[in-house]
Short mmCIF file of C-alpha atoms in Angstrom, two decimals:
data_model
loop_
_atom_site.label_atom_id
_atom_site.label_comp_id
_atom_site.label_asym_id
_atom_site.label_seq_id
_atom_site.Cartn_x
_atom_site.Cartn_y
_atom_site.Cartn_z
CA UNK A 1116 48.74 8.51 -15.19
CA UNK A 1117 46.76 8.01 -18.56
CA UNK A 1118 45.90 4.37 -17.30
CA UNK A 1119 44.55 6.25 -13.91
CA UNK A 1120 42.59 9.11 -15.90
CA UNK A 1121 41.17 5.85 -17.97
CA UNK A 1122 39.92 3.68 -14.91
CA UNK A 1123 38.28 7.14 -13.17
CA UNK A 1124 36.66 7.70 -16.47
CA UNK A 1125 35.15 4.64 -16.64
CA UNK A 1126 34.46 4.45 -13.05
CA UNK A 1127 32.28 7.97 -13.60
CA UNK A 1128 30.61 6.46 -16.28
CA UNK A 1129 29.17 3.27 -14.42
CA UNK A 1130 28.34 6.05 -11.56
CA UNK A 1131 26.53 8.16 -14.16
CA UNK A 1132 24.89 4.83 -15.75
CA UNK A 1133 23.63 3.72 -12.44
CA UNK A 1134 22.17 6.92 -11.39
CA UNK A 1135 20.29 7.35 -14.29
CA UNK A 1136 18.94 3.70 -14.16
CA UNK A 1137 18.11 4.21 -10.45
CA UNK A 1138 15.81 6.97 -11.24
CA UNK A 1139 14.40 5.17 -14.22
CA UNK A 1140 13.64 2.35 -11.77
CA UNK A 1141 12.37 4.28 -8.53
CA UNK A 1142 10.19 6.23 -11.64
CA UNK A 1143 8.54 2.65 -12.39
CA UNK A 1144 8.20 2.21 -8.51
CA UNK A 1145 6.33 5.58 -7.89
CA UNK A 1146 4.34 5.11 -11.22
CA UNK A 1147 2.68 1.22 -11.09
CA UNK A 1148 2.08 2.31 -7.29
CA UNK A 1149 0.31 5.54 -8.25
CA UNK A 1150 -1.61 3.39 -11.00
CA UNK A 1151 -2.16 0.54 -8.63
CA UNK A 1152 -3.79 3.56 -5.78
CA UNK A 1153 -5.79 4.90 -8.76
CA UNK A 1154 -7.40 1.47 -9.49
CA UNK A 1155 -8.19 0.85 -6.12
CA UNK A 1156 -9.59 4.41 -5.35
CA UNK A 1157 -12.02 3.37 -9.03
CA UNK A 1158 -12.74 -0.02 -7.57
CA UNK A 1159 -13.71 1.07 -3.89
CA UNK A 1160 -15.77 3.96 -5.07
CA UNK A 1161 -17.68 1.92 -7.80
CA UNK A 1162 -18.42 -0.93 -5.27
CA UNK A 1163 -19.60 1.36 -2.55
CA UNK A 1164 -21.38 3.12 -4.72
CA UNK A 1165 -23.32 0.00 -6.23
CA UNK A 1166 -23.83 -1.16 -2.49
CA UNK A 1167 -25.59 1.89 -0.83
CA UNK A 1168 -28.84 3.95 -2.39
CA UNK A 1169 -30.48 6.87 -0.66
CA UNK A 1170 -33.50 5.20 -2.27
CA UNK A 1171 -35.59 3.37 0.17
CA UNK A 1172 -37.33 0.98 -2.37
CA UNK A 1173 -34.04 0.19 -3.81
CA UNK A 1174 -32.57 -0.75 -0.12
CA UNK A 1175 -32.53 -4.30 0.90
CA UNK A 1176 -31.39 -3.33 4.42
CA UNK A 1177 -31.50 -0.04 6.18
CA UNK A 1178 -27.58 1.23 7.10
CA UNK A 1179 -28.21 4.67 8.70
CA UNK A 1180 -31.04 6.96 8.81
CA UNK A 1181 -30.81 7.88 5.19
CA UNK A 1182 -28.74 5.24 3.41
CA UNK A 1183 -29.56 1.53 2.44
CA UNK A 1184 -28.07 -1.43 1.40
CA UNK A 1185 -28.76 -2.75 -1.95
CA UNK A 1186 -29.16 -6.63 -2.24
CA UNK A 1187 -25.50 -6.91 -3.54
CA UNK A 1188 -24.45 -4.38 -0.45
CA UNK A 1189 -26.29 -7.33 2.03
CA UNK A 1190 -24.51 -10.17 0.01
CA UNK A 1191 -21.11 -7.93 0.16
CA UNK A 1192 -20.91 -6.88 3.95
CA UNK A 1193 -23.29 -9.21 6.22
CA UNK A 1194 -23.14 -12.19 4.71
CA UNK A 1195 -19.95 -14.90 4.96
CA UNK A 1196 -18.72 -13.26 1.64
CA UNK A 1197 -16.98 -10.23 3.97
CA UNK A 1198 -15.03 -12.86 5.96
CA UNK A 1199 -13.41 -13.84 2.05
CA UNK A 1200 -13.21 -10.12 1.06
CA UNK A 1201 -11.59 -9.22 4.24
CA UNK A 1202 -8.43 -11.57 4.08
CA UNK A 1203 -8.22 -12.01 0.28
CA UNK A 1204 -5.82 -8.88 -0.16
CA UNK A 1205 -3.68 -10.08 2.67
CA UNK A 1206 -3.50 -13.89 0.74
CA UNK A 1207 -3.06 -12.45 -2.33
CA UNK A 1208 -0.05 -10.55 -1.20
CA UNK A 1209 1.57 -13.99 0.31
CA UNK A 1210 0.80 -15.65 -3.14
CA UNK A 1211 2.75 -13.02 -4.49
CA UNK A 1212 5.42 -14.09 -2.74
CA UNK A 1213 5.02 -17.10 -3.07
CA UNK A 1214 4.95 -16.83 -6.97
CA UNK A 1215 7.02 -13.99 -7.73
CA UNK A 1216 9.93 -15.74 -9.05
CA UNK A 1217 7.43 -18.45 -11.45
CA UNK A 1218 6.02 -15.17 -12.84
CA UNK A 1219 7.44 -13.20 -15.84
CA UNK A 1220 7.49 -9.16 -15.21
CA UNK A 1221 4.30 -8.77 -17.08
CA UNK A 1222 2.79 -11.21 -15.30
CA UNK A 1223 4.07 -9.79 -11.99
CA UNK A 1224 2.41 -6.10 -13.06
CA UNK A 1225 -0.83 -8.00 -13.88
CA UNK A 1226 -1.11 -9.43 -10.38
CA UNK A 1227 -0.11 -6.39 -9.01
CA UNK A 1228 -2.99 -4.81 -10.60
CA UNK A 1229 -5.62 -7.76 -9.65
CA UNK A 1230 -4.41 -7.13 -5.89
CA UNK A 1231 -5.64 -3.27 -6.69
CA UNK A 1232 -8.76 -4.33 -7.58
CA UNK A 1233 -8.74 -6.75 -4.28
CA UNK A 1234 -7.82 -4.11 -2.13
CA UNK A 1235 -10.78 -1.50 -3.67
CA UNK A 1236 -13.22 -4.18 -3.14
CA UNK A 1237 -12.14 -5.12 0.77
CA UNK A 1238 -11.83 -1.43 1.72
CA UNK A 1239 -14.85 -0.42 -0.20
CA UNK A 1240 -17.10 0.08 2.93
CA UNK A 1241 -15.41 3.31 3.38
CA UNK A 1242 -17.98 4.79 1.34
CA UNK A 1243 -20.71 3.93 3.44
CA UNK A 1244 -18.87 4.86 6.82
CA UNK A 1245 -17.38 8.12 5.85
CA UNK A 1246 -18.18 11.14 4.38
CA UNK A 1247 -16.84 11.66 0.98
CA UNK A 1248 -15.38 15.08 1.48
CA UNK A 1249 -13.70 13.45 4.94
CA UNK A 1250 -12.10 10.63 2.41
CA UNK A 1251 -10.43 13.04 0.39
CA UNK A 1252 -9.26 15.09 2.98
CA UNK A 1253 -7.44 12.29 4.55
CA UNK A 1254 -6.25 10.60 1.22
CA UNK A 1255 -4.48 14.39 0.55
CA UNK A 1256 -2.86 14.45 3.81
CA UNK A 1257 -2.04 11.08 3.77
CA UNK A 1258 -0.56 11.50 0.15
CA UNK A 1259 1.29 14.57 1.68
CA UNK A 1260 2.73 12.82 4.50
CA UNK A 1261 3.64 9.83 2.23
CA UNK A 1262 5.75 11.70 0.03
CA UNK A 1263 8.41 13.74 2.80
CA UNK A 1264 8.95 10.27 3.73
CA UNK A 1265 9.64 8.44 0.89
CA UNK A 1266 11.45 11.62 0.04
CA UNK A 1267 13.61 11.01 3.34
CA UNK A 1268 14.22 7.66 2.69
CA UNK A 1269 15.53 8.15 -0.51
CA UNK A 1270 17.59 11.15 0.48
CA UNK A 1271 19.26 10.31 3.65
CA UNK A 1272 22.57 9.00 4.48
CA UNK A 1273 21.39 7.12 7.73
CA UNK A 1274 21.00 3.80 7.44
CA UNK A 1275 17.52 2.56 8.33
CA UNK A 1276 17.79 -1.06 7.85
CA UNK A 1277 18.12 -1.74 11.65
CA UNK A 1278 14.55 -0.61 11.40
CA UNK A 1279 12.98 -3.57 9.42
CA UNK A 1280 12.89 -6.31 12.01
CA UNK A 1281 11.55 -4.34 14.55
CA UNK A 1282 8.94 -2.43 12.23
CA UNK A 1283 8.30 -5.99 10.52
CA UNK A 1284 7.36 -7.59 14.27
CA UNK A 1285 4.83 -4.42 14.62
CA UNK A 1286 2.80 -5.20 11.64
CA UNK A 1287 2.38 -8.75 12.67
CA UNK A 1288 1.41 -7.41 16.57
CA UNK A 1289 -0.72 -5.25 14.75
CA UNK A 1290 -2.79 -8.08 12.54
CA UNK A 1291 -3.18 -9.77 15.35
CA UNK A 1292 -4.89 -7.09 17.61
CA UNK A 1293 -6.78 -6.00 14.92
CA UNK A 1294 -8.15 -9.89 14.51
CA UNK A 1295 -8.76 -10.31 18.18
CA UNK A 1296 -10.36 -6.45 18.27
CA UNK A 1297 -13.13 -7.86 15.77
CA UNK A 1298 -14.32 -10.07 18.13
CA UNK A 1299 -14.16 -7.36 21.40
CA UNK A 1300 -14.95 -4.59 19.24
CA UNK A 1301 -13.18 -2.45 21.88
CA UNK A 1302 -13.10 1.59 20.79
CA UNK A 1303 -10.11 2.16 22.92
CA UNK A 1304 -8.09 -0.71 22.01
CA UNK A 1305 -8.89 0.66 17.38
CA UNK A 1306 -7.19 3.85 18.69
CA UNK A 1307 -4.75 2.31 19.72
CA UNK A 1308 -4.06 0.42 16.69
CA UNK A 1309 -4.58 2.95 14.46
CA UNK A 1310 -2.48 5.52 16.34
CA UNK A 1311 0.44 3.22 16.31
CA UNK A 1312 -0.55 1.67 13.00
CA UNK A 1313 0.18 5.29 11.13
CA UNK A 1314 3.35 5.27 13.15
CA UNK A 1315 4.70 2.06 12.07
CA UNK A 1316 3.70 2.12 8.45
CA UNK A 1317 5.31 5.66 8.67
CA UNK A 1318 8.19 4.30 8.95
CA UNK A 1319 8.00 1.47 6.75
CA UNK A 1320 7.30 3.64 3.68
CA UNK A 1321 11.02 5.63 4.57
CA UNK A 1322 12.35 2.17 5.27
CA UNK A 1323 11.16 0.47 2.14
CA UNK A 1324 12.10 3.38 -0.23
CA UNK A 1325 16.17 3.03 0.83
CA UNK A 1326 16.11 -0.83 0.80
CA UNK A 1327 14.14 -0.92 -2.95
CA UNK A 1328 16.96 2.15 -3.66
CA UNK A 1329 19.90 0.47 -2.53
CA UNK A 1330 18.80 -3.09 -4.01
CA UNK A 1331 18.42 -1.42 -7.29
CA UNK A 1332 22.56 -0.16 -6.84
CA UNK A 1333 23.41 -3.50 -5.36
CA UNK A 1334 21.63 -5.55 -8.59
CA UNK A 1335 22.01 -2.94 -11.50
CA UNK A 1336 25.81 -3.70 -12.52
CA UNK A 1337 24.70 -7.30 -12.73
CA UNK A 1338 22.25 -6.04 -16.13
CA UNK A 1339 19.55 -8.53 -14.71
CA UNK A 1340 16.77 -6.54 -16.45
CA UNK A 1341 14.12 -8.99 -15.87
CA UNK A 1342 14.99 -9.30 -12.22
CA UNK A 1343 15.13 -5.30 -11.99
CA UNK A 1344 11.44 -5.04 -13.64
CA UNK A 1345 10.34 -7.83 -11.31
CA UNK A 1346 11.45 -5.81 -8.40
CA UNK A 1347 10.50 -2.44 -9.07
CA UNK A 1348 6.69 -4.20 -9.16
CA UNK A 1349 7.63 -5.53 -5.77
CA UNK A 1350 8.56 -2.25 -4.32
CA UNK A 1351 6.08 -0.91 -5.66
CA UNK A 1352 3.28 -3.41 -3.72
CA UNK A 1353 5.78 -2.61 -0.56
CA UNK A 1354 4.78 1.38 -0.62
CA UNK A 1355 1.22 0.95 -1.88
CA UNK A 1356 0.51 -1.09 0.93
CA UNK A 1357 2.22 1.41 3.25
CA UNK A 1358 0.02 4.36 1.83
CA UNK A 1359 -2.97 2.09 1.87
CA UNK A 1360 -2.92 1.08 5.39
CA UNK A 1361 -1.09 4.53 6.68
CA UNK A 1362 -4.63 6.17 4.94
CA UNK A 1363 -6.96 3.69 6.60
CA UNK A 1364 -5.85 4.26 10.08
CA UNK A 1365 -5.69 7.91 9.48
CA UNK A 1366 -9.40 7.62 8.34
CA UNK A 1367 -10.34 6.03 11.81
CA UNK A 1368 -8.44 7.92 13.65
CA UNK A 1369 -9.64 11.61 11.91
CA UNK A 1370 -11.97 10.79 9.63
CA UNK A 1371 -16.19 12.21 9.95
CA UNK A 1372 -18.05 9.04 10.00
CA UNK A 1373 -21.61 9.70 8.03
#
């Protein structure tokens, strides 16, 4: 009986251990992400901001009745340069990939954080398009909507991994309508896209908040901390690029274009 009480003690207090470590770790998820938002929000805002004037001797090119595009706006978005700024976040994040196990944790966080910057800089155009109020509008719902589903990921008991293939194979029909929709620059066919984009990354962001959850129990008795660090950076990328692309296609679908 005492050897029983003994192995249920000690069976608590690996329970107890683990919880606490798992909301240590989903803390780190939820807090590089939120940094990682915060620097591209900076970066985007600062770029746009540097690309448009109201001034018409300080325009290079005239964008809309009452804004212009600076010299480094005309370099940034008509020249071959937005072709590079496009894609760069989306080769960055295969590099990542690619390099995450070369890299220490540090050195994961930094790239993290240089992808950030990426992102600001491709999705900086916003600026120009929108209307700033409209931006924050749809960054608060979007933020809102974000966080009931993480919230359900984390929370329910349903497993949602049958999800992931089928959710993964929409992203990728998703790039590639969006590539062939810059060429036919077809309204109907970006509301479509967007409408189904929100849906999908919808439920990536519940998806990839119980898989980074229940890789964090599967690893955390192993005591792999550098492997742990390196992954809560990695789930963290997974949900900032769900927010980030569940807030653009909100934007185009409700957002007040200027």
């Amino acid at each position: 009986m005492a050897q029983f009480d003994t192995v249920r003690t000690a069976a608590g207090t690996r329970s107890a251990t683990i919880d606490a470590g798992l909301r240590a770790h989903m803390n780190k998820v939820y807090g590089t992400m939120s940094v990682g938002l915060l620097i591209t929000a900076l970066a985007a805002w600062a770029i746009g901001n540097l690309a448009m004037t109201t001034d018409p001797a300080l325009g290079a090119a005239q964008f809309s009745d009452t804004k212009y595009l600076t010299s480094f706006g005309v370099t940034l978005y008509t020249s071959a340069l937005k072709w590079v700024i496009m894609f760069l976040p989306l080769g960055m994040v295969f590099a990542f990939g690619a390099m995450i196990n070369k890299l220490s944790a540090a050195g994961a966080q930094l790239f993290f954080y240089a992808f950030a910057v990426a992102m600001g800089l491709s999705i900086s155009s916003i600026f120009l398009i929108y209307a700033g109020a409209s931006i924050v509008q749809v960054f608060l719902v979007t933020a809102i909507a974000f966080a009931g589903l993480s919230l359900y990921g984390y929370t329910t008991k349903k497993d949602l991994s049958a999800m992931g293939t089928f959710l993964m194979m929409g992203v990728i029909g998703l790039l590639v309508a969006s590539i062939v929709n810059l060429f036919l620059q077809s309204g109907a066919l970006m509301f479509a896209i967007s409408a189904i984009g929100v849906l999908i990354f919808a439920g990536l962001t519940a998806y990839d908040t119980q898989r980074i959850k229940n890789d964090y129990v599967a690893h955390a008795q192993h005591g792999d901390s550098e492997w742990l660090a390196k992954s809560a950076i990695m789930g963290a990328l997974s949900l900032y690029i769900n927010f980030i692309n569940m807030f653009m296609f909100l934007l185009q679908l409700f957002g007040n274009r200027e």
